[in-house]
Coordinates of C-alpha atoms and ligand atoms in Angstrom, one line a residue:
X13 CA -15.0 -165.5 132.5
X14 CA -16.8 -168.0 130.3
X15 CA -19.9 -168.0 128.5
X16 CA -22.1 -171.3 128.4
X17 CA -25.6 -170.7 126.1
X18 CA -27.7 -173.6 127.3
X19 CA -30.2 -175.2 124.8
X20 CA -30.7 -173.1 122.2
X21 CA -31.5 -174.3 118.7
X22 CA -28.2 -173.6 116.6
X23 CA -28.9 -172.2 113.0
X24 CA -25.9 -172.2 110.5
X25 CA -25.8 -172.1 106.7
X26 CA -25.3 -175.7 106.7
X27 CA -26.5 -176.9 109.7
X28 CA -29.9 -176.3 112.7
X29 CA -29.7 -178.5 116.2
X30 CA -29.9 -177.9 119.4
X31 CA -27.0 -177.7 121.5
X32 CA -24.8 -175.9 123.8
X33 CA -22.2 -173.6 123.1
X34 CA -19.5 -172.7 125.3
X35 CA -17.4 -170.1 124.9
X36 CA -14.0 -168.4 126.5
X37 CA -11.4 -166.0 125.2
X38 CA -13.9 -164.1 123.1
X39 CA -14.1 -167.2 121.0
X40 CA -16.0 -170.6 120.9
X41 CA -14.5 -173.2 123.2
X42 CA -17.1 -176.1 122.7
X43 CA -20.1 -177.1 120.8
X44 CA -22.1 -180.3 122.1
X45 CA -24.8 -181.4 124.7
X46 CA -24.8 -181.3 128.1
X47 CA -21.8 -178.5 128.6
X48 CA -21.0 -177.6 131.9
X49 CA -19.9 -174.7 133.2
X50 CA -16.0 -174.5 133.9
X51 CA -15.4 -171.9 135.9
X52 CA -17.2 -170.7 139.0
X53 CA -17.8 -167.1 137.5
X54 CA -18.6 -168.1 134.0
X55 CA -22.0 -166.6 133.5
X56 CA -25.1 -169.3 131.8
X57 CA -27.8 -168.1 129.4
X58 CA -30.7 -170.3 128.9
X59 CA -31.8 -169.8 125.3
X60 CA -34.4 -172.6 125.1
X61 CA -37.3 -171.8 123.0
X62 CA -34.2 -169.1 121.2
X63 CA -32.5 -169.1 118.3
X64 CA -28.8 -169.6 118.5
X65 CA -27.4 -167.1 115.3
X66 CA -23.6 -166.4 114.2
X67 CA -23.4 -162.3 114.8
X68 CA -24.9 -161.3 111.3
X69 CA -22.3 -159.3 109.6
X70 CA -23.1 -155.8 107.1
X71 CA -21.1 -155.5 104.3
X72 CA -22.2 -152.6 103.4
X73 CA -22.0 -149.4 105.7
X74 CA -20.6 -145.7 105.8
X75 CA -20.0 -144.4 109.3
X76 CA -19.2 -141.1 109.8
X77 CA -19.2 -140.1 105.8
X78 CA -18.3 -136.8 104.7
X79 CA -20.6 -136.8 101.5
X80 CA -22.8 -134.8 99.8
X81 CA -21.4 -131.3 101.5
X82 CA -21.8 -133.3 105.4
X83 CA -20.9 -136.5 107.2
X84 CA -23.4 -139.6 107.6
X85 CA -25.0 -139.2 111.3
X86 CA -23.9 -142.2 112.6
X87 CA -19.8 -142.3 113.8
X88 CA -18.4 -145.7 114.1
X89 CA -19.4 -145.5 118.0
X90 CA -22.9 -145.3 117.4
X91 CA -23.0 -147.0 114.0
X92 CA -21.9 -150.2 115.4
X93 CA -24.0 -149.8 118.7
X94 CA -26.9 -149.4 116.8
X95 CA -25.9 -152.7 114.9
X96 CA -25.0 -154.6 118.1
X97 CA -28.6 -153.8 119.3
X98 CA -29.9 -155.5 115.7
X99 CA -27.9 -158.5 115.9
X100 CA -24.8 -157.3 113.5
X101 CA -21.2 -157.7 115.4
X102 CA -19.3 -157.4 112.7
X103 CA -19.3 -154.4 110.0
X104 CA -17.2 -153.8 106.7
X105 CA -17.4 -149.9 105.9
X106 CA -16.0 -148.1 103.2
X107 CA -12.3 -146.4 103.4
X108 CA -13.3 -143.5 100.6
X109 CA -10.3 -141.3 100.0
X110 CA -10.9 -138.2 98.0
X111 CA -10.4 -138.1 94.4
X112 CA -6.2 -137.6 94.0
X113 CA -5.8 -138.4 97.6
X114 CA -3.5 -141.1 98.2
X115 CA -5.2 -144.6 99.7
X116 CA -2.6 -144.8 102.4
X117 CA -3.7 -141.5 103.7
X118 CA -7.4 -142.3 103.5
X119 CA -6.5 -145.5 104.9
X120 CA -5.1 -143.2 107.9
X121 CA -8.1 -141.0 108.5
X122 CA -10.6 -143.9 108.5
X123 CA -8.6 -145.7 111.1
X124 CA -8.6 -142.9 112.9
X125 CA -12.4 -142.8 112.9
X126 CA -13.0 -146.4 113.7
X127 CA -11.1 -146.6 116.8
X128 CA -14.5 -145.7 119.0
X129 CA -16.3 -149.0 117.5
X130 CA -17.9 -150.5 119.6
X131 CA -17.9 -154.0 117.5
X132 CA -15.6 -155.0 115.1
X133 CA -15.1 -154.3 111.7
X134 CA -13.0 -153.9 108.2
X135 CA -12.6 -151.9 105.2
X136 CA -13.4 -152.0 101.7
X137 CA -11.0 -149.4 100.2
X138 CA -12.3 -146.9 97.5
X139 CA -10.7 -145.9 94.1
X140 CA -11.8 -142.5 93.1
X141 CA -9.0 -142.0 90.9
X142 CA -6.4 -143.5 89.0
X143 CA -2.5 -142.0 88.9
X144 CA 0.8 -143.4 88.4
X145 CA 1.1 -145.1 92.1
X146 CA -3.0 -146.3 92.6
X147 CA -1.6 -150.0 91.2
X148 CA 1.2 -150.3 93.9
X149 CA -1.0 -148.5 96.6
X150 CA -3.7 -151.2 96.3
X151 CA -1.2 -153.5 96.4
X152 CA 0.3 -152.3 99.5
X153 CA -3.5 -151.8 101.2
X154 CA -3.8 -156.0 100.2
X155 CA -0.8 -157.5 101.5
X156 CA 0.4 -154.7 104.5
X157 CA -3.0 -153.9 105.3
X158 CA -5.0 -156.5 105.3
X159 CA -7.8 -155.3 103.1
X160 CA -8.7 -157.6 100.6
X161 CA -11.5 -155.4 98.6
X162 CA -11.6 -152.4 96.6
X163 CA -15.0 -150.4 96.1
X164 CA -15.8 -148.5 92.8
X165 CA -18.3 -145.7 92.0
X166 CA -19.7 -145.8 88.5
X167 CA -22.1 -142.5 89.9
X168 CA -21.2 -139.4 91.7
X169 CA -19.7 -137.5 88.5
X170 CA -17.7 -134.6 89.5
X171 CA -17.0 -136.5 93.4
X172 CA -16.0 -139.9 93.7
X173 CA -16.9 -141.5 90.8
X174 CA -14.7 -143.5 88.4
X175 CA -14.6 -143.8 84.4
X176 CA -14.1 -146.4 82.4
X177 CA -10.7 -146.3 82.1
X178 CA -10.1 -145.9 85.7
X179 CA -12.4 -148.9 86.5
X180 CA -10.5 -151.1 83.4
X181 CA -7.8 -150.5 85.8
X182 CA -8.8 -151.3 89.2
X183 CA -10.5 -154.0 87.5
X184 CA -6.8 -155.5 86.5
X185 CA -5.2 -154.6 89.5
X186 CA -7.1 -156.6 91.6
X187 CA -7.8 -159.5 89.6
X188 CA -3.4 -159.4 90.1
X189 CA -3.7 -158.9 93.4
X190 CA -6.6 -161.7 94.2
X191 CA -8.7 -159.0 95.7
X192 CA -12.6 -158.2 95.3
X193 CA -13.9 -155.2 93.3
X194 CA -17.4 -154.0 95.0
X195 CA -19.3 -152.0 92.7
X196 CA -21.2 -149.3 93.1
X197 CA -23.2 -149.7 89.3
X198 CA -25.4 -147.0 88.2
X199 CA -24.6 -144.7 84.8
X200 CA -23.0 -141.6 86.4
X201 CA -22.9 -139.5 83.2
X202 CA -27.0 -140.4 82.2
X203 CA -27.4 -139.5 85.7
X204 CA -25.6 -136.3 85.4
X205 CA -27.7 -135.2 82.5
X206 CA -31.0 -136.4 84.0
X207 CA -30.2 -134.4 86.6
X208 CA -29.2 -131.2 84.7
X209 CA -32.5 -131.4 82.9
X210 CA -35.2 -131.8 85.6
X211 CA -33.3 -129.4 87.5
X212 CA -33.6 -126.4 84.8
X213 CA -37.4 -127.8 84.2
X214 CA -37.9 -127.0 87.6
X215 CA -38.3 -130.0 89.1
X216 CA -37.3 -130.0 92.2
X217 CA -38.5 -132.0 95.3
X218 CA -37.2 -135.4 95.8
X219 CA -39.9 -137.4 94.0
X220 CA -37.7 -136.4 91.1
X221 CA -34.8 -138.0 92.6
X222 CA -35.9 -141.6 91.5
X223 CA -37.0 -139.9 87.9
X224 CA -33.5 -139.2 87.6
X225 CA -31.5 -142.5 88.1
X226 CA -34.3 -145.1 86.4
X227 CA -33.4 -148.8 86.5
X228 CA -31.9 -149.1 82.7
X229 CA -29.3 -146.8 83.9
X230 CA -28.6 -149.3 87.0
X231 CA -28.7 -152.6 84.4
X232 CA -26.6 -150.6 81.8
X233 CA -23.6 -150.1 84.5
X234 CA -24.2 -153.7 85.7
X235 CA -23.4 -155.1 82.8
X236 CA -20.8 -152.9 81.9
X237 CA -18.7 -153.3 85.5
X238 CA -19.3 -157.3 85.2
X239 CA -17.9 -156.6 81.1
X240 CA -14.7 -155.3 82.4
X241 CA -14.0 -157.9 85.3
X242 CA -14.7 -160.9 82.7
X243 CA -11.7 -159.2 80.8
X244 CA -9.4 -159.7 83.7
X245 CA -11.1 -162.4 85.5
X246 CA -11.8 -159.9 88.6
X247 CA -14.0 -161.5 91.2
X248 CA -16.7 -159.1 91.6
X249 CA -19.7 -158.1 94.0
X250 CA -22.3 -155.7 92.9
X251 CA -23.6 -154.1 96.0
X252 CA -27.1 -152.1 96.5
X253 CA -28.9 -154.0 94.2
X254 CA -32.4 -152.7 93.3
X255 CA -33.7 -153.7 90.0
X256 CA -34.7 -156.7 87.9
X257 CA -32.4 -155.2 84.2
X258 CA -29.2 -155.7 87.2
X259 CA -30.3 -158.9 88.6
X260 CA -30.8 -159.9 85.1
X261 CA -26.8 -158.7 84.0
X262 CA -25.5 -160.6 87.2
X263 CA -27.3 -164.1 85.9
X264 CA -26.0 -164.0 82.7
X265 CA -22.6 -163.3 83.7
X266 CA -23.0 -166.0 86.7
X267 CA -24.3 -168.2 84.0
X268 CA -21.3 -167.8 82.2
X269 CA -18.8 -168.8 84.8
X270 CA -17.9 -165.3 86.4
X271 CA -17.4 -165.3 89.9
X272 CA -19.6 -162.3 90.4
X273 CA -21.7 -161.9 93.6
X274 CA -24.9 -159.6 94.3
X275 CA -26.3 -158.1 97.3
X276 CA -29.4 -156.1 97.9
X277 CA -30.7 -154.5 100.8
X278 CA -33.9 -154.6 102.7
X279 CA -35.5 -150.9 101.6
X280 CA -35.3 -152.3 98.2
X281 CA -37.1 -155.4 99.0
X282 CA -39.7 -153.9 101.2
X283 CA -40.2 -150.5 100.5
X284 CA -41.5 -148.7 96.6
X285 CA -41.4 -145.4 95.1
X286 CA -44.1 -143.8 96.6
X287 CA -41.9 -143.0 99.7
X288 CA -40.8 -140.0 97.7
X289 CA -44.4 -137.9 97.4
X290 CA -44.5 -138.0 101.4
X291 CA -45.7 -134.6 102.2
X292 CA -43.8 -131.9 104.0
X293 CA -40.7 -133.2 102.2
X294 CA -40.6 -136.6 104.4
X295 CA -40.0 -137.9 101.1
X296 CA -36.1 -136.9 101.6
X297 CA -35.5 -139.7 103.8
X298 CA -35.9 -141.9 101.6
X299 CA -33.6 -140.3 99.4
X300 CA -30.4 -142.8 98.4
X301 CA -28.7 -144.0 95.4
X302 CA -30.0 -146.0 93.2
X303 CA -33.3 -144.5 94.1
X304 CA -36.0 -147.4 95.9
X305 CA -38.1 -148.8 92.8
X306 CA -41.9 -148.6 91.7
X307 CA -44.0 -151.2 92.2
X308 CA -45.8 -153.7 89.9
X309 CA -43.2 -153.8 87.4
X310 CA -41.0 -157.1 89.0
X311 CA -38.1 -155.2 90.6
X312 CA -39.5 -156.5 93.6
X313 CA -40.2 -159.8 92.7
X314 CA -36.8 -160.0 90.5
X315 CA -34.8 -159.2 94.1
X316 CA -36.5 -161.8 96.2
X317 CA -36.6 -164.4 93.2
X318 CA -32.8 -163.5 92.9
X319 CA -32.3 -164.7 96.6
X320 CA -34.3 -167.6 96.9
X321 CA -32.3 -169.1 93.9
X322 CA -28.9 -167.7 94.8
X323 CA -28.6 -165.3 92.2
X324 CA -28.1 -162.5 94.6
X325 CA -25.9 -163.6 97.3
X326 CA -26.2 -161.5 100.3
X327 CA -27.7 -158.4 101.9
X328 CA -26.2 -155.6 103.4
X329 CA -27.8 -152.5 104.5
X330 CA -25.8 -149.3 102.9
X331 CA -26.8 -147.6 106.8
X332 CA -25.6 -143.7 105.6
X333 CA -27.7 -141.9 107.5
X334 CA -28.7 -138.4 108.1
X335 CA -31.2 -136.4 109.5
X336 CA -33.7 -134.2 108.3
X337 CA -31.9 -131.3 109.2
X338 CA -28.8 -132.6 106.9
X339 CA -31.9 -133.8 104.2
X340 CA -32.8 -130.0 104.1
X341 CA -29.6 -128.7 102.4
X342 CA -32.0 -130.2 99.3
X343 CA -35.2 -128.9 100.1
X344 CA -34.7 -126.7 97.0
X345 CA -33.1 -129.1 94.8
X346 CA -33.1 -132.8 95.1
X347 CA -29.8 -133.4 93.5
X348 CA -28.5 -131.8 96.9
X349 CA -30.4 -134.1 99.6
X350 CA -27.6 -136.5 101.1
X351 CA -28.4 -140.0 99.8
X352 CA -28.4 -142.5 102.6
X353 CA -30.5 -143.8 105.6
X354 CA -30.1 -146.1 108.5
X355 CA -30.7 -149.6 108.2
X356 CA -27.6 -151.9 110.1
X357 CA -30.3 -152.1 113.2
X358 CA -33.4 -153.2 111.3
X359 CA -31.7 -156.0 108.7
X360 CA -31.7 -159.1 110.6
X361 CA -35.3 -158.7 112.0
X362 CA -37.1 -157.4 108.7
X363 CA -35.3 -160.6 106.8
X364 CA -37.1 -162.8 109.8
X365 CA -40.3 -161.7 109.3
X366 CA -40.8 -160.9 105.5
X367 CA -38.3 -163.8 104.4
X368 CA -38.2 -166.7 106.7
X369 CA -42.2 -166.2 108.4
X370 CA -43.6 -165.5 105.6
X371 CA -42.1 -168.4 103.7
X372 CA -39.8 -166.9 101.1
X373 CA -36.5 -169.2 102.6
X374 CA -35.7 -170.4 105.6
X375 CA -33.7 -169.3 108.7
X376 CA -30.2 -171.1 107.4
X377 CA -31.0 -169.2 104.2
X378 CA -31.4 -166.3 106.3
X379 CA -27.8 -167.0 107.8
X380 CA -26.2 -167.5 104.9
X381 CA -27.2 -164.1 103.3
X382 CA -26.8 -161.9 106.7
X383 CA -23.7 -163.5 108.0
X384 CA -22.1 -166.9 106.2
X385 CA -22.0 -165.6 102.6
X386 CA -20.9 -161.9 103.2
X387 CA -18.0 -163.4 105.4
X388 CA -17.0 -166.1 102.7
X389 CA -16.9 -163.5 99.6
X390 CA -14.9 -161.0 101.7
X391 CA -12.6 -163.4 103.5
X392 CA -14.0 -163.5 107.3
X393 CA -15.1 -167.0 107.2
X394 CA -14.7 -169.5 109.6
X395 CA -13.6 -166.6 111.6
X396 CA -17.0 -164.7 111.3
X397 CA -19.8 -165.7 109.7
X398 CA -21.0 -168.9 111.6
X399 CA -20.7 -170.6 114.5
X400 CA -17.5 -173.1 114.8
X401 CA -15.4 -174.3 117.6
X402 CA -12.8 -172.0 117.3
X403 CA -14.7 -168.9 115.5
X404 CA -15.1 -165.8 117.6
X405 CA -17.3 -165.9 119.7
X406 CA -20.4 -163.8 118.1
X407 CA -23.5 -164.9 118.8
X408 CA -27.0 -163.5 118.6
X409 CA -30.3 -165.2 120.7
X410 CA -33.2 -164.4 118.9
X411 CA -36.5 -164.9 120.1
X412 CA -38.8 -166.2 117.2
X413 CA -42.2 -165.8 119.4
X414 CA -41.5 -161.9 120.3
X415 CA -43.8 -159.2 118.4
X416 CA -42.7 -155.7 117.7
X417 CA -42.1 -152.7 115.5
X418 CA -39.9 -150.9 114.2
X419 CA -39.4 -147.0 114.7
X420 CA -37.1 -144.2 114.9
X421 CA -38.4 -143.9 118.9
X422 CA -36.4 -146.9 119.8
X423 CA -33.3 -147.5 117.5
X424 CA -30.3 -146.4 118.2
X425 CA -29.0 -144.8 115.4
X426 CA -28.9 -141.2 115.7
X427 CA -30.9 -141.2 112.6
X428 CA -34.3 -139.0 113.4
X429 CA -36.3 -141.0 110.9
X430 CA -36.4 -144.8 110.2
X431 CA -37.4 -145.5 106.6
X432 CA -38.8 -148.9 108.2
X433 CA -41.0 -147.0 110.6
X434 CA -44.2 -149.0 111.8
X435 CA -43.0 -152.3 110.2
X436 CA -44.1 -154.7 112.3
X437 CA -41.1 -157.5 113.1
X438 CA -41.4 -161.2 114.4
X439 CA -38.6 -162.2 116.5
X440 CA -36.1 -159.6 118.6
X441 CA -32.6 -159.8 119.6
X442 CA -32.9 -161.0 123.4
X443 CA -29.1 -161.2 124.1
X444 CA -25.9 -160.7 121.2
X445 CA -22.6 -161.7 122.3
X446 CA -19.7 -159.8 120.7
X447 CA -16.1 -161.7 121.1
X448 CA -17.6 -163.6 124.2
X449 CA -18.9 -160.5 126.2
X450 CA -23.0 -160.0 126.2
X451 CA -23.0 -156.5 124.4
X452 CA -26.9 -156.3 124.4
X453 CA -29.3 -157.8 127.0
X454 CA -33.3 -157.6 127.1
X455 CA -33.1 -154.2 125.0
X456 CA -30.1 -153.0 126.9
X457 CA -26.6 -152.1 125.4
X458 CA -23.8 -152.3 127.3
X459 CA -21.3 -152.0 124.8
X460 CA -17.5 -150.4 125.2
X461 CA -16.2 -147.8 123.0
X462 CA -13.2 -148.9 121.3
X463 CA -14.0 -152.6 122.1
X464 CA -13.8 -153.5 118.5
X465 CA -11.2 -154.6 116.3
X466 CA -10.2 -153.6 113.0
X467 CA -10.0 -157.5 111.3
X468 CA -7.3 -158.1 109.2
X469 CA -8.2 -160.5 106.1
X470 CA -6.0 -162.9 103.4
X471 CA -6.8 -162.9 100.0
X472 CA -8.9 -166.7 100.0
X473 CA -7.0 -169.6 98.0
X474 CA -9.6 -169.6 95.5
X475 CA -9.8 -166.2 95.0
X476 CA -5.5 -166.2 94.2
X477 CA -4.6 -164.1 91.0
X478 CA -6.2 -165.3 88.0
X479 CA -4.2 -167.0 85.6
X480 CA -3.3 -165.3 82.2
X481 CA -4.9 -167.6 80.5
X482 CA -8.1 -167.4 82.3
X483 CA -8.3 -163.8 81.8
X484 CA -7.6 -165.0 78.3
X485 CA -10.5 -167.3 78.2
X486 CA -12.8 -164.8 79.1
X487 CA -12.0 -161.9 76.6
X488 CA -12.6 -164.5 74.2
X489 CA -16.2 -165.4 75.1
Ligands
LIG530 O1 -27.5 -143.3 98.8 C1 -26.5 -144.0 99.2 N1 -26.5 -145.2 98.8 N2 -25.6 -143.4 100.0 C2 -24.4 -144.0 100.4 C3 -23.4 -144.0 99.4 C4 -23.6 -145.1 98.4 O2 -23.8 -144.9 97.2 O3 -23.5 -146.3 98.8
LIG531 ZN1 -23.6 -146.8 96.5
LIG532 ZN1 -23.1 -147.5 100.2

């Protein structure tokens, strides 16, 4: 059964018209005017007056996470359902094997764990370690697996985090392999020590969590991450970024010729540090890592600025949720609250209203950050990312004249909190189209479990191995 949208305004990176789009298979058959139907059950949506959107796509997720001592609230089921119902069809979550553990196993468990998505999705795949066969294991998840991008932590000491000479390592590995390093850049031994010391100062709620990973430590491991992938010529994306010192680091190496990439996320654009003195520990759900900023001193400003000019490249949502029940195994001690809250539902109607309505860029802008650019760096594009003749068939109408709000009473994350609660939003999701099928209709889901695919990617021609001598080039500068 086909799938004819009727006059709706198309909105791509590059392009904004109106036209119709037709599509069968569970990808896009046609783009033009005037399309007819062409076969007698193929359904028609009139989306005149609507925006016609490529699926937006989260780079940035955990789904069913054990961290922290307990597992993110949100399986892949529900993870994805709740990002259907926001206008995301497409998700890239984090394969984290345990430190020592091989990838290939991890690999196995998170596979495992995806097969209820509703919506499809891939994996970046974490190094927590380094041991004699990490090099040919990450080159076994690239070319058998189809996972083009490894994920570092510089933070987590004692869990998953890396040192130096473990991310020098990945770092060379995958600039060999052509593959993208995600970083996860805060100082994890400052962090450590911060910790240790408002902890035996007795200082305990979460208001301290922000005192203990401030932004130099964030800029510090910025630059240093972006230092080792000039050495090997790694192409590199720094995700959850909160501060102006990181934005800063990502510039100057951008300016030098690295190809480096940046994402933020909306609770860092819209939301400040005075989340955390909420009283009767509220604060706790705003608890993640790096911590949400204060206000006044240009983080802010440094994070929008950074994505009107295209300094920072995308924006994901890190959606790790948990509820206040799981926030409670740190109402004695902050440094045990699970870091992580929902946020794959809210994304693509927060960026609406507080970037494109209120005139920081415009809707193709909008697109590229939430869908185009995510899918070029990560190697989902033209598959994903936009809307082609030949593209899957992901699709999101979006009403620009609805008015709502955002709360935990109507998303669908199992998340009891919403750190976006009573935002007010412009524009809704009426219908989102996942591989062809309408997945979410007038505030309905009607989504399948295990209807999602796990999407194999290529390393991207021009992200091949680097040359020596480019590698060369840049331990020189
Ligand atoms: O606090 C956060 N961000 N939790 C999820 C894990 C991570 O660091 O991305
Ligand atoms: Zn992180
Ligand atoms: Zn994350």
């Amino acid at each position: 059964m086909g799938l004819l949208i009727k006059n709706g305004e198309i909105v791509t990176a590059a392009d904004r018209f109106v036209a119709d789009v037709y599509c069968d298979g569970g990808t896009v058959a046609a783009i033009g005017a005037n399309l007819e139907k062409r076969g007698a059950k193929d359904e028609v949506l009139d989306a005149s007056a609507q925006l016609v959107l490529p699926g937006f796509i989260d780079p940035h997720v955990h789904m069913e996470l054990p961290f922290m001592g307990t597992v993110s609230a949100d399986d892949f089921e529900t993870g994805t359902a709740s990002g259907v119902a926001g206008g995301t069809t497409c998700i890239i979550d984090f394969c984290i094997p345990a430190r020592g553990e091989s990838l290939l196993k991890g690999l196995e468990t998170w596979r495992e764990r995806s097969r209820k998505a509703v919506a499809d999705y891939a994996f970046h795949m974490a190094i927590t370690g380094w041991s004699d066969r990490t090099a040919d294991e990450m080159r076994a998840v690239v070319q058998q697996h189809g996972i083009t991008s490894f994920k570092v932590f510089m933070a987590y000491k004692g869990a998953i985090m890396v040192d130096d000479g473990e991310l020098y390592q990945v770092m060379k590995q995958a600039a060999k392999l052509g593959a993208v390093v995600a970083v996860h850049a805060e100082n994890g031994d400052v962090v450590f020590n911060l910790q240790k010391e408002l902890v035996a100062a007795g200082q305990l709620g979460p208001e301290f969590h922000p005192v203990s990973r401030p932004s130099c430590v964030e800029g510090e491991a910025t630059e240093r991450a972006l230092m080792m992938a000039a050495l090997h010529g790694t192409r590199t994306y720094i995700v959850h970024m909160t501060c102006k010192e990181s934005v800063a680091a990502l510039e100057r190496a951008k300016l030098r010729g690295q190809k480096c990439y940046g994402e933020t996320c909306p609770q860092y654009l819209l939301l400040d540090d005075r989340v955390f003195v909420k009283p009767d520990f509220e604060g706790a759900a705003y608890v993640m890592s790096p911590p949400i900023r204060p206000p006044h001193i240009g983080h802010h400003d440094a994070l929008w600025t950074g994505l009107t000019t295209g300094m920072l490249d995308s924006v994901g949502t890190d959606h790790c949720p948990f509820t206040m029940e799981q926030k409670r195994m740190g109402k004695d001690n902050f440094t045990l609250i699970p870091n992580g809250a929902a946020g794959v539902e809210d994304r693509l109607q927060l960026l609406y209203t507080y970037g494109v309505c209120e005139g920081r860029f415009d809707v193709q802008k909008m697109v590229a950050l939430g869908a185009t650019n995510p899918a070029k760096i990560f190697g989902l594009y033209p598959r994903k990312g936009t809307i082609a003749v030949g593209g899957d068939a992901d699709i999101v109408l979006y009403d620009p004249s609805s008015r709502g709000t955002r709360s935990a009473k109507t998303h669908h994350s199992r998340a009891d909190r919403n750190i976006f609660e009573g935002f007010k939003v412009s524009g809704k999701p009426t219908h989102v189209i996942v591989g062809g099928r309408v997945r979410y209709r007038d505030g309905k889901l009607d989504v399948e479990r295990g209807a999602g695919r796990f999407i194999e990617r290529e390393v991207a021609r021009h992200s091949a191995p680097v040359a020596a001598g480019a590698a060369a080039d840049a331990r020189a500068r």
